[in-house]
Each structure stands twice: as C-alpha cells, then as structure tokens.
Amino acid sequence: GESPKDPAVRTTIDGFADWLTGWMAELGIERPHVVGNSMGGAIAIELGRRGVASRVTVFSPAGYWTPAQRRWAQGVITTMRNVGKKLPKAATFGSHSAVGRTALFSAFFGKPWLLKPAAAQHAVDGLVGATAYDETCAGFDEFNLRSEPRPVGALAEIPFTIAWGSHDVILPRTQSAVAQQRYPFAEHVSLPGLGHLPFSDDPALCAEVV
C-alpha cells in the first residue's frame, strides 16, 4: 500500500489496464495468464477483453453490481480502512487472536480465524497505507458492467474462469448470476464457504482453480 501515487496513471479499471499493458510490454511479457480478485478481477477481465492476456482467472470480480451494491462494497472497505487509521492499536490487537480476526475480518474472509496474524496485520497496513485509495474508490463510481456491458472481445476466444465465494459479503454471489449471463462461454466456479478474499480460506482450492 505504500507505492507512491503516479499522476500519469488513471485510477480507473481502464487506466490500470492501460498501465499494466504498458508495464508488461516494457518487461517483454507477452499474453500472460492473468489472475485477479475484486478490482483486480475487473482489470484482468479488461486485459482479456483487449487480447492482452492468453488466459484469465478471476475471483469475485467487481462491476456486476447495482449502484446500491457498489456503495455497500465501497462503504464496507472504507469503514475497515477508517478503523485501521483511527484505532490502529485495536486493529493490531484484534489481528493477533482468532476471535479478534473473526470480528474484524468476517466481511472479507469466509474463514477469518484461519488468517495468520502477520497476514492480518499486513492487510490492515496495506489498506491504511494505500496512497491512491480515495481516487481509486471514486474511479468506481461510474463503473457498472450490469447496466453498461462491454463487448466481450477476445474473452470468448481464451480460457476464462470466474470463481465466486458462497460467503462473499463484499460482492455477494448474487452478482455472479449477472456475470454468468454476460459470459456464458466462461467456466463459472462456486467456492463453498469461501469469502471475498478466498485465498487464506482454502489455498489449495484457489490454486486448483488457477
């Protein structure tokens, strides 16, 4: 979360996709398998749509929401950020017990008690320290793939998997139905008992999906 803000990068899905496309070109990375979660999932899908990726795997991608659902997602994440900023000692204390992690992170993880204390603290620090948080959050205000779908482009021509945790509270799995309608050619995977950030909930299953 401590990367300095780059004024040349537009803090929108399109802006981040533009930046990543250029960054990969600089490194000589051609058509990689791109994996993304939440905002990163939306960016990964855009890279696939543009033909930049050879394969796309996403977990709970953003954008298939109603305006109210978008505000809910932004509000939950912003609330957690504010708790970390205003009550850092409480967040640190809570991160170091299974009960505390369950209380603090239930909106983010399906099994927050499995999160390692160091990883929990790292998550809080990253959210609090994110230098472009406000601009990025605002960049979602007009992003709605439910009401304004984009052409599927190259997505229909590559392996494309969308996984969604059944216990996702940030982007509830009802939004998965919209994605299924939008991309009937994709492989849609349900992750029983997993949350919005599913990787510590069941690392082996997430790795298998990828």
Short mmCIF file of C-alpha atoms in Angstrom, two decimals:
data_model
loop_
_atom_site.label_atom_id
_atom_site.label_comp_id
_atom_site.label_asym_id
_atom_site.label_seq_id
_atom_site.Cartn_x
_atom_site.Cartn_y
_atom_site.Cartn_z
CA GLY A 1 0.00 0.00 0.00
CA GLU A 2 2.97 2.33 0.20
CA SER A 3 3.64 2.72 -3.52
CA PRO A 4 3.71 6.44 -4.36
CA LYS A 5 0.87 7.78 -6.45
CA ASP A 6 1.70 8.10 -10.12
CA PRO A 7 -0.13 11.09 -11.64
CA ALA A 8 0.23 9.50 -15.07
CA VAL A 9 -1.97 6.54 -14.08
CA ARG A 10 -5.73 6.99 -14.26
CA THR A 11 -7.24 5.32 -11.19
CA THR A 12 -9.98 3.53 -13.10
CA ILE A 13 -10.28 0.00 -14.46
CA ASP A 14 -9.35 1.24 -17.92
CA GLY A 15 -6.49 3.33 -16.52
CA PHE A 16 -4.97 0.44 -14.58
CA ALA A 17 -5.41 -1.86 -17.60
CA ASP A 18 -3.60 0.71 -19.75
CA TRP A 19 -0.75 0.94 -17.23
CA LEU A 20 -0.40 -2.84 -16.89
CA THR A 21 -0.40 -3.29 -20.66
CA GLY A 22 2.48 -0.84 -20.98
CA TRP A 23 4.34 -2.26 -17.98
CA MET A 24 4.19 -5.81 -19.34
CA ALA A 25 5.34 -4.60 -22.75
CA GLU A 26 8.35 -2.92 -21.12
CA LEU A 27 9.27 -6.22 -19.46
CA GLY A 28 8.70 -8.25 -22.61
CA ILE A 29 5.80 -10.20 -21.10
CA GLU A 30 3.53 -11.36 -23.93
CA ARG A 31 -0.03 -12.59 -23.40
CA PRO A 32 0.31 -13.93 -19.84
CA HIS A 33 -2.22 -15.85 -17.79
CA VAL A 34 -3.73 -13.04 -15.70
CA VAL A 35 -5.32 -13.71 -12.30
CA GLY A 36 -7.26 -11.07 -10.37
CA ASN A 37 -9.53 -10.62 -7.37
CA SER A 38 -12.23 -7.96 -6.89
CA MET A 39 -10.90 -4.77 -8.54
CA GLY A 40 -8.04 -6.87 -9.86
CA GLY A 41 -10.60 -9.23 -11.35
CA ALA A 42 -12.21 -6.40 -13.28
CA ILE A 43 -8.78 -5.34 -14.54
CA ALA A 44 -7.92 -8.92 -15.53
CA ILE A 45 -11.18 -9.24 -17.48
CA GLU A 46 -10.44 -5.99 -19.29
CA LEU A 47 -6.98 -7.27 -20.23
CA GLY A 48 -8.56 -10.44 -21.56
CA ARG A 49 -11.18 -8.48 -23.48
CA ARG A 50 -8.43 -6.44 -25.12
CA GLY A 51 -6.47 -9.52 -26.15
CA VAL A 52 -3.55 -8.74 -23.82
CA ALA A 53 -3.99 -11.98 -21.81
CA SER A 54 -3.90 -15.55 -23.09
CA ARG A 55 -5.95 -16.84 -20.16
CA VAL A 56 -7.96 -15.12 -17.42
CA THR A 57 -8.92 -16.40 -13.97
CA VAL A 58 -10.82 -14.12 -11.62
CA PHE A 59 -12.24 -14.34 -8.11
CA SER A 60 -15.31 -12.19 -7.28
CA PRO A 61 -14.66 -9.56 -9.96
CA ALA A 62 -16.06 -6.07 -9.38
CA GLY A 63 -18.55 -4.34 -11.64
CA TYR A 64 -21.65 -6.57 -11.75
CA TRP A 65 -23.42 -4.59 -9.08
CA THR A 66 -26.34 -2.23 -8.73
CA PRO A 67 -25.48 1.32 -7.60
CA ALA A 68 -26.60 0.37 -4.07
CA GLN A 69 -24.41 -2.74 -4.07
CA ARG A 70 -21.44 -0.67 -5.25
CA ARG A 71 -21.94 1.82 -2.43
CA TRP A 72 -22.19 -1.06 0.04
CA ALA A 73 -18.89 -2.55 -1.14
CA GLN A 74 -17.14 0.83 -1.03
CA GLY A 75 -18.63 1.56 2.39
CA VAL A 76 -17.53 -1.72 4.00
CA ILE A 77 -13.95 -1.37 2.74
CA THR A 78 -13.77 2.32 3.67
CA THR A 79 -15.07 1.55 7.16
CA MET A 80 -12.33 -1.02 7.66
CA ARG A 81 -9.76 1.49 6.43
CA ASN A 82 -11.05 4.11 8.89
CA VAL A 83 -10.92 1.63 11.78
CA GLY A 84 -7.31 0.87 10.94
CA LYS A 85 -6.46 4.57 10.72
CA LYS A 86 -8.27 5.76 13.83
CA LEU A 87 -7.85 2.70 16.04
CA PRO A 88 -4.53 1.17 14.97
CA LYS A 89 -3.84 -0.42 18.35
CA ALA A 90 -7.25 -2.09 18.40
CA ALA A 91 -6.73 -3.39 14.87
CA THR A 92 -3.31 -4.74 15.79
CA PHE A 93 -4.63 -6.35 18.97
CA GLY A 94 -7.54 -7.92 17.12
CA SER A 95 -5.29 -9.28 14.39
CA HIS A 96 -3.41 -11.43 16.89
CA SER A 97 -6.26 -13.65 18.09
CA ALA A 98 -8.69 -15.93 16.25
CA VAL A 99 -11.63 -14.22 17.94
CA GLY A 100 -10.31 -10.77 17.02
CA ARG A 101 -9.68 -11.75 13.39
CA THR A 102 -13.19 -13.15 13.18
CA ALA A 103 -14.64 -9.89 14.50
CA LEU A 104 -12.50 -7.67 12.28
CA PHE A 105 -12.41 -9.58 9.01
CA SER A 106 -15.66 -11.53 8.66
CA ALA A 107 -16.77 -9.23 5.84
CA PHE A 108 -13.62 -10.04 3.87
CA PHE A 109 -12.88 -13.71 4.55
CA GLY A 110 -15.13 -16.74 4.81
CA LYS A 111 -12.86 -18.23 7.48
CA PRO A 112 -11.09 -15.24 9.04
CA TRP A 113 -9.85 -17.28 12.01
CA LEU A 114 -7.54 -19.15 9.60
CA LEU A 115 -5.79 -15.91 8.59
CA LYS A 116 -2.30 -15.78 10.03
CA PRO A 117 -1.72 -12.85 12.43
CA ALA A 118 1.08 -11.39 10.32
CA ALA A 119 -1.08 -11.58 7.19
CA ALA A 120 -3.96 -9.90 9.02
CA GLN A 121 -1.72 -7.05 10.14
CA HIS A 122 -0.27 -6.78 6.64
CA ALA A 123 -3.79 -6.48 5.20
CA VAL A 124 -4.69 -3.66 7.60
CA ASP A 125 -1.42 -1.84 6.96
CA GLY A 126 -1.87 -2.10 3.21
CA LEU A 127 -5.41 -0.77 3.32
CA VAL A 128 -4.49 2.10 5.64
CA GLY A 129 -1.34 2.98 3.71
CA ALA A 130 -2.83 2.85 0.22
CA THR A 131 -1.79 6.22 -1.20
CA ALA A 132 -4.37 6.34 -4.02
CA TYR A 133 -7.31 4.83 -2.13
CA ASP A 134 -9.71 7.77 -2.38
CA GLU A 135 -9.08 8.34 -6.09
CA THR A 136 -9.39 4.64 -6.88
CA CYS A 137 -12.61 4.34 -4.88
CA ALA A 138 -14.05 7.30 -6.78
CA GLY A 139 -12.96 5.67 -10.03
CA PHE A 140 -15.62 3.02 -9.49
CA ASP A 141 -18.49 5.49 -9.23
CA GLU A 142 -19.39 5.20 -12.92
CA PHE A 143 -18.18 1.61 -13.42
CA ASN A 144 -21.17 -0.69 -13.84
CA LEU A 145 -20.97 -3.74 -16.08
CA ARG A 146 -24.52 -4.69 -15.15
CA SER A 147 -26.14 -1.72 -16.86
CA GLU A 148 -23.36 -0.93 -19.31
CA PRO A 149 -21.84 -4.19 -20.53
CA ARG A 150 -18.81 -4.06 -22.76
CA PRO A 151 -18.23 -6.18 -25.88
CA VAL A 152 -16.65 -9.48 -24.86
CA GLY A 153 -13.84 -9.01 -27.37
CA ALA A 154 -11.14 -11.66 -27.12
CA LEU A 155 -12.57 -13.16 -23.90
CA ALA A 156 -14.66 -15.60 -25.91
CA GLU A 157 -11.50 -16.94 -27.57
CA ILE A 158 -9.40 -17.76 -24.47
CA PRO A 159 -9.77 -19.95 -21.35
CA PHE A 160 -11.77 -17.80 -18.93
CA THR A 161 -12.75 -18.78 -15.39
CA ILE A 162 -14.85 -16.84 -12.88
CA ALA A 163 -14.86 -18.12 -9.28
CA TRP A 164 -17.12 -16.76 -6.55
CA GLY A 165 -17.13 -17.49 -2.83
CA SER A 166 -20.51 -18.50 -1.42
CA HIS A 167 -19.78 -16.40 1.71
CA ASP A 168 -18.70 -13.27 -0.16
CA VAL A 169 -20.15 -10.33 1.78
CA ILE A 170 -18.42 -7.53 -0.13
CA LEU A 171 -19.67 -8.60 -3.56
CA PRO A 172 -22.41 -11.14 -2.73
CA ARG A 173 -22.65 -14.14 -5.01
CA THR A 174 -25.96 -12.89 -6.46
CA GLN A 175 -23.74 -10.74 -8.67
CA SER A 176 -22.30 -13.95 -10.08
CA ALA A 177 -25.60 -14.52 -11.88
CA VAL A 178 -25.05 -11.31 -13.86
CA ALA A 179 -21.57 -12.46 -14.84
CA GLN A 180 -22.94 -15.85 -15.88
CA GLN A 181 -25.43 -14.18 -18.19
CA ARG A 182 -22.75 -11.89 -19.58
CA TYR A 183 -20.20 -14.65 -20.19
CA PRO A 184 -22.00 -17.95 -20.89
CA PHE A 185 -18.81 -19.25 -22.54
CA ALA A 186 -16.75 -18.89 -19.35
CA GLU A 187 -16.25 -21.56 -16.70
CA HIS A 188 -18.12 -20.47 -13.58
CA VAL A 189 -16.93 -21.98 -10.29
CA SER A 190 -18.57 -21.84 -6.87
CA LEU A 191 -16.30 -21.78 -3.84
CA PRO A 192 -18.35 -23.20 -0.92
CA GLY A 193 -17.76 -21.41 2.36
CA LEU A 194 -15.17 -19.01 0.97
CA GLY A 195 -15.29 -15.22 1.22
CA HIS A 196 -14.42 -12.21 -0.90
CA LEU A 197 -10.69 -12.78 -0.34
CA PRO A 198 -10.70 -16.58 -0.56
CA PHE A 199 -7.00 -17.36 -0.70
CA SER A 200 -6.39 -17.95 3.01
CA ASP A 201 -9.80 -19.62 3.37
CA ASP A 202 -8.71 -22.51 1.16
CA PRO A 203 -5.33 -22.00 -0.54
CA ALA A 204 -5.33 -25.41 -2.21
CA LEU A 205 -8.75 -24.92 -3.80
CA CYS A 206 -7.85 -21.44 -5.06
CA ALA A 207 -4.60 -22.77 -6.53
CA GLU A 208 -6.55 -25.57 -8.20
CA VAL A 209 -8.94 -23.04 -9.77
CA VAL A 210 -5.97 -21.09 -11.16
#
